[in-house]
PDB file of C-alpha atoms and ligand atoms in Angstrom:
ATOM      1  CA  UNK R   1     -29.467  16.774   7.961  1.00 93.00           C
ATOM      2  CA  UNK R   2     -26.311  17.606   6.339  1.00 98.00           C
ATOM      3  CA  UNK R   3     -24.684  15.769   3.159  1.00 98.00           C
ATOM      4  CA  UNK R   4     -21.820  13.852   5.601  1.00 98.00           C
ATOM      5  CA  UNK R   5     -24.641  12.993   8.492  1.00 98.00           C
ATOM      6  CA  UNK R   6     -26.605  11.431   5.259  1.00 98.00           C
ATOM      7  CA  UNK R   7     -23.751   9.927   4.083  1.00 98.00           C
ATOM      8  CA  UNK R   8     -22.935   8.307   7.745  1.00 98.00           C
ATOM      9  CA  UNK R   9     -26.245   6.840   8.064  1.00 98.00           C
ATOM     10  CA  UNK R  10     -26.480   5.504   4.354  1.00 98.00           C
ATOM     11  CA  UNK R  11     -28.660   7.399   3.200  1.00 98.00           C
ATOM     12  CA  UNK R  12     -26.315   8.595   0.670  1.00 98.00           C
ATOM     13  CA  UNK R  13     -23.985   6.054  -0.620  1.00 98.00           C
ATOM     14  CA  UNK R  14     -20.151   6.273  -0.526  1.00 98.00           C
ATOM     15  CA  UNK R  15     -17.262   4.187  -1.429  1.00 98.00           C
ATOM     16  CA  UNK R  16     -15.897   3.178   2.314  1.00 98.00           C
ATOM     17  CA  UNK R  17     -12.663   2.381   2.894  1.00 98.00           C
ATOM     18  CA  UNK R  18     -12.834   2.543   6.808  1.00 98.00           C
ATOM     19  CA  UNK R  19     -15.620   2.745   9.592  1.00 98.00           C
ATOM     20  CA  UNK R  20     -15.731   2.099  12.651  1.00 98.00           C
ATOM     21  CA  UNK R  21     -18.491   3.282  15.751  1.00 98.00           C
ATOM     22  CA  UNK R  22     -16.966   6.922  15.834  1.00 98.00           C
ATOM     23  CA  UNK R  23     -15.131   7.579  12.231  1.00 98.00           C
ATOM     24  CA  UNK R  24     -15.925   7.143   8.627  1.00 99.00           C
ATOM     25  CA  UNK R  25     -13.679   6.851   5.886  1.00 99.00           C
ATOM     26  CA  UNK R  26     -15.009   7.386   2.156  1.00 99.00           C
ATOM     27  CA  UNK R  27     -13.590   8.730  -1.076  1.00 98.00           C
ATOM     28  CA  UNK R  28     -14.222  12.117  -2.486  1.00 98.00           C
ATOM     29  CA  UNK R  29     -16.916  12.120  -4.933  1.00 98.00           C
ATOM     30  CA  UNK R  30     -14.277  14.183  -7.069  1.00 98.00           C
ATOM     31  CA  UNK R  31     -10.932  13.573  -6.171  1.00 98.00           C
ATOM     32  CA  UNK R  32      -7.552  15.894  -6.420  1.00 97.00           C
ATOM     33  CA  UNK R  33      -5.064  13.250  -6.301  1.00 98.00           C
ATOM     34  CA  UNK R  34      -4.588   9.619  -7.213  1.00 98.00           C
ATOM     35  CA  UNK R  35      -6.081   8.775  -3.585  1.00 98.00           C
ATOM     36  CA  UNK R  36      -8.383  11.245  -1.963  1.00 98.00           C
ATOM     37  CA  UNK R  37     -10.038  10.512   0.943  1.00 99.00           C
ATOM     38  CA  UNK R  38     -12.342  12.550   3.049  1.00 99.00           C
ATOM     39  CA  UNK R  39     -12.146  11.210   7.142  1.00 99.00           C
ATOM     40  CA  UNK R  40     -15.295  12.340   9.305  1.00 99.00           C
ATOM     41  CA  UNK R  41     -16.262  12.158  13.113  1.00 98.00           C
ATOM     42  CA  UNK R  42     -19.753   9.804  12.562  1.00 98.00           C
ATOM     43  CA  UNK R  43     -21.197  12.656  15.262  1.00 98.00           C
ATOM     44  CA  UNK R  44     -21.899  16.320  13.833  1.00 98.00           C
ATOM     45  CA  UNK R  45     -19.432  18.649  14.334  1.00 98.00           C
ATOM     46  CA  UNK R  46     -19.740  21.688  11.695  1.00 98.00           C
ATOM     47  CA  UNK R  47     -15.629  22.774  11.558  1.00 98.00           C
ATOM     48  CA  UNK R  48     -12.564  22.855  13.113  1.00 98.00           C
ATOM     49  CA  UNK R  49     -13.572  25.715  14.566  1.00 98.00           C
ATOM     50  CA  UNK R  50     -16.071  23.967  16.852  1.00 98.00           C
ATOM     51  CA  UNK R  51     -13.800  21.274  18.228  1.00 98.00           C
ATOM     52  CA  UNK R  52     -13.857  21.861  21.772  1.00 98.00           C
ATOM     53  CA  UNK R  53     -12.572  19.567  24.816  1.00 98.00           C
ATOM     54  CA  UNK R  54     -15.346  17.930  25.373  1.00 98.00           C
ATOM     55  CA  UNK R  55     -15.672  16.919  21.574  1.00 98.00           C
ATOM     56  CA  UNK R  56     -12.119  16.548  20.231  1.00 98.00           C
ATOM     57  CA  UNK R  57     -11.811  12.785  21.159  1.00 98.00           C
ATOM     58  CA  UNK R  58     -13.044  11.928  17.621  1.00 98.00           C
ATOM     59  CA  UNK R  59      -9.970  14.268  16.155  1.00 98.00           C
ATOM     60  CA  UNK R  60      -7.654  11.609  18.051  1.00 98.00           C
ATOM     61  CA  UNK R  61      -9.467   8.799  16.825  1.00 98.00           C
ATOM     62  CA  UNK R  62      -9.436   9.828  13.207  1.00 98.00           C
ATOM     63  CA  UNK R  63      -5.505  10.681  13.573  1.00 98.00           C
ATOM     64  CA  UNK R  64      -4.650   7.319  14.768  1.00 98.00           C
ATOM     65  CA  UNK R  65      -6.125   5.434  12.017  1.00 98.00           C
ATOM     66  CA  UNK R  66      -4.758   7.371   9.584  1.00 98.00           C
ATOM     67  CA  UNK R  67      -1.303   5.613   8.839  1.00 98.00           C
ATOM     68  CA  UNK R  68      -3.355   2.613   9.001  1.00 98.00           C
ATOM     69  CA  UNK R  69      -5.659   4.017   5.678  1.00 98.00           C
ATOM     70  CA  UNK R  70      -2.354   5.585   4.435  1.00 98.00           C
ATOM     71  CA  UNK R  71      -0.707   2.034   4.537  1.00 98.00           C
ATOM     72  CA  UNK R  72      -3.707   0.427   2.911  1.00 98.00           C
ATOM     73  CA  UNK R  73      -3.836   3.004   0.316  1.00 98.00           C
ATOM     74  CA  UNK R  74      -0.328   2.440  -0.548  1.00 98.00           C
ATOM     75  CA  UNK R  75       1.073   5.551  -0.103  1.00 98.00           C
ATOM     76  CA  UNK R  76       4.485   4.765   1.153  1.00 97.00           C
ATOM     77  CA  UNK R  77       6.429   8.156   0.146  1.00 98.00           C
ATOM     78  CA  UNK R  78       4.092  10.324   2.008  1.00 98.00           C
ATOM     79  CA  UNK R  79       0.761  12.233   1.555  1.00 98.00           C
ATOM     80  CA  UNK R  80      -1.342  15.208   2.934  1.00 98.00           C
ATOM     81  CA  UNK R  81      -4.028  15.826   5.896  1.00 98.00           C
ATOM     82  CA  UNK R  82      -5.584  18.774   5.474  1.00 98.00           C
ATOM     83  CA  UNK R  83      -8.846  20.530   6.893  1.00 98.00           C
ATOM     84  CA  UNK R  84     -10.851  23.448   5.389  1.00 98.00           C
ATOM     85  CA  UNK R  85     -12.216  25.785   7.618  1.00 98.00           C
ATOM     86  CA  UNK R  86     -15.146  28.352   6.727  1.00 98.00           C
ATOM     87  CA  UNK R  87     -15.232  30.936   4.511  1.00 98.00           C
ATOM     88  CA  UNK R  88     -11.848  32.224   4.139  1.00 98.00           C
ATOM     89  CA  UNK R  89     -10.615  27.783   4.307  1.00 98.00           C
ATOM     90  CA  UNK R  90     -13.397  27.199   1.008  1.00 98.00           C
ATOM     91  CA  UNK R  91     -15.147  25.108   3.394  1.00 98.00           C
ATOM     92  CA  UNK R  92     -18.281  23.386   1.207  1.00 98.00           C
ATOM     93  CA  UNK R  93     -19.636  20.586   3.529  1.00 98.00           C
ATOM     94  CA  UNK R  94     -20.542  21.943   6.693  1.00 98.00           C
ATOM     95  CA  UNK R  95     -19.113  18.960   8.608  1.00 99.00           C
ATOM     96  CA  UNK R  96     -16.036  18.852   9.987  1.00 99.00           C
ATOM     97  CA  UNK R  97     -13.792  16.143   7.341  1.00 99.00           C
ATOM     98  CA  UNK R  98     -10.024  15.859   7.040  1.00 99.00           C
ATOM     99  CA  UNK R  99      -8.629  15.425   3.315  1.00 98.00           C
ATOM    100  CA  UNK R 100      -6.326  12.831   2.978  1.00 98.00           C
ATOM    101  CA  UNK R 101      -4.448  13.475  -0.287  1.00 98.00           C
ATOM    102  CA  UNK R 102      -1.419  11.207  -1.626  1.00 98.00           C
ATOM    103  CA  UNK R 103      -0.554   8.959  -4.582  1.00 98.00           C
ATOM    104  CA  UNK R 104       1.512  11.682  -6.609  1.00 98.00           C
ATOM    105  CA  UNK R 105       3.788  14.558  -6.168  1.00 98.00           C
ATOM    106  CA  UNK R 106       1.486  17.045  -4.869  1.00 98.00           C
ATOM    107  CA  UNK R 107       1.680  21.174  -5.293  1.00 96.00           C
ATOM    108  CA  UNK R 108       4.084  22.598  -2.746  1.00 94.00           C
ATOM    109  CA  UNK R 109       1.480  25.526  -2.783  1.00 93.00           C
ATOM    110  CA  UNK R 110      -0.983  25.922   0.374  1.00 89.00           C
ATOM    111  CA  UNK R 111      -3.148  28.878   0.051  1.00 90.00           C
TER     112      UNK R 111
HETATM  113  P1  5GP X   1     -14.439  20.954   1.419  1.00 66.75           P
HETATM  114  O1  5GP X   1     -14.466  21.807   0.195  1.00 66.75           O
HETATM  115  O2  5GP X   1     -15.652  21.235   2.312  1.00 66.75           O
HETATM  116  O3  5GP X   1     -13.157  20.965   2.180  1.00 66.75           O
HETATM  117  O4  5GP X   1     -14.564  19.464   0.907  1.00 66.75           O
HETATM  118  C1  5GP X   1     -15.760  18.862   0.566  1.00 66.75           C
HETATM  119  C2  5GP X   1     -15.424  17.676  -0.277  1.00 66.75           C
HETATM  120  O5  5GP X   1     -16.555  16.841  -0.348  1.00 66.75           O
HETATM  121  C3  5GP X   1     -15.041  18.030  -1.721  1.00 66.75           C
HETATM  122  O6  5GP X   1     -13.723  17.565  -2.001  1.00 66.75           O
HETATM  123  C4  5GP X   1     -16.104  17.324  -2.551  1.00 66.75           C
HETATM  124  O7  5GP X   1     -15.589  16.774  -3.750  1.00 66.75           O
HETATM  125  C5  5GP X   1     -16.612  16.249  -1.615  1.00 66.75           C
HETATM  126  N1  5GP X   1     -18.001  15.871  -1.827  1.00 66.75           N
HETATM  127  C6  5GP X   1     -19.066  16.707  -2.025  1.00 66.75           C
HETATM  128  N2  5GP X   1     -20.199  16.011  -2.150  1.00 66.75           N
HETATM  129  C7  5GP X   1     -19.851  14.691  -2.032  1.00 66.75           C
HETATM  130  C8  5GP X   1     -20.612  13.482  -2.069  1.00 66.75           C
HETATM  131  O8  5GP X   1     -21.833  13.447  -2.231  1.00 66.75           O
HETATM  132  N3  5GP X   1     -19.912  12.321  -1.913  1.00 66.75           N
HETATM  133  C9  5GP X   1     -18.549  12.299  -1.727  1.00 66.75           C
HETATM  134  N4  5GP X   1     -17.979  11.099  -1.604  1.00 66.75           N
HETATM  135  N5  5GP X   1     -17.817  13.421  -1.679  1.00 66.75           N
HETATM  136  C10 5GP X   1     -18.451  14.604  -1.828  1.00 66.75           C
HETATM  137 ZN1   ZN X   2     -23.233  16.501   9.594  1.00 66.75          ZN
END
């Protein structure tokens, strides 16, 4: 099973900061900003290369919660979502996650 699935079911603990019965919401273990969160579907979906119409439901519901985590976080002058994608993205968890990054000024650079 992969690290997030473990991490879903408990196996491996995280620090939550939302859940509910299709998203999780957990810090990084090793975070790039004042708040860095990593947002997963709870199913197992390897990229955002696999998201497909039949699975992208979960993408919605982890969008719509986000202000909601943003606001609880505190991070009232912005932030960033951000999703790395395979080789070429620096993927490292096979499971698809969104970064949410905020809390400072961050680099204007992207790649
Ligand atoms: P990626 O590089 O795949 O976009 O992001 C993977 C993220 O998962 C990294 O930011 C890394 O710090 C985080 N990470 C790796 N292992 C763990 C873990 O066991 N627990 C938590 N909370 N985060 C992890
Ligand atoms: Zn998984």
């Amino acid at each position: 099973m992969c690290l997030f699935c473990q991490i879903v079911k408990g196996e491996i603990p995280s620090t939550k900061v939302y859940e509910d019965e299709k998203i999780l919401a957990f810090r990084d273990i090793n975070p790039q900003a004042p708040t860095h969160i990593l947002i997963v579907p709870k199913e197992h979906i390897s990229s955002a290369d696999e998201i497909t119409p039949e699975n992208s439901g979960v993408v919605s519901a982890i969008f719509e919660k986000v202000p909601q985590i943003a606001r609880a976080e505190g991070l009232k002058n912005g932030y960033r979502l951000l999703t790395n994608c395979g080789e070429d993205g620096c993927q490292s968890v096979k499971h698809l996650h969104f970064h949410l990054l905020g809390g400072k000024k961050l680099t204007e650079r992207m790649g």
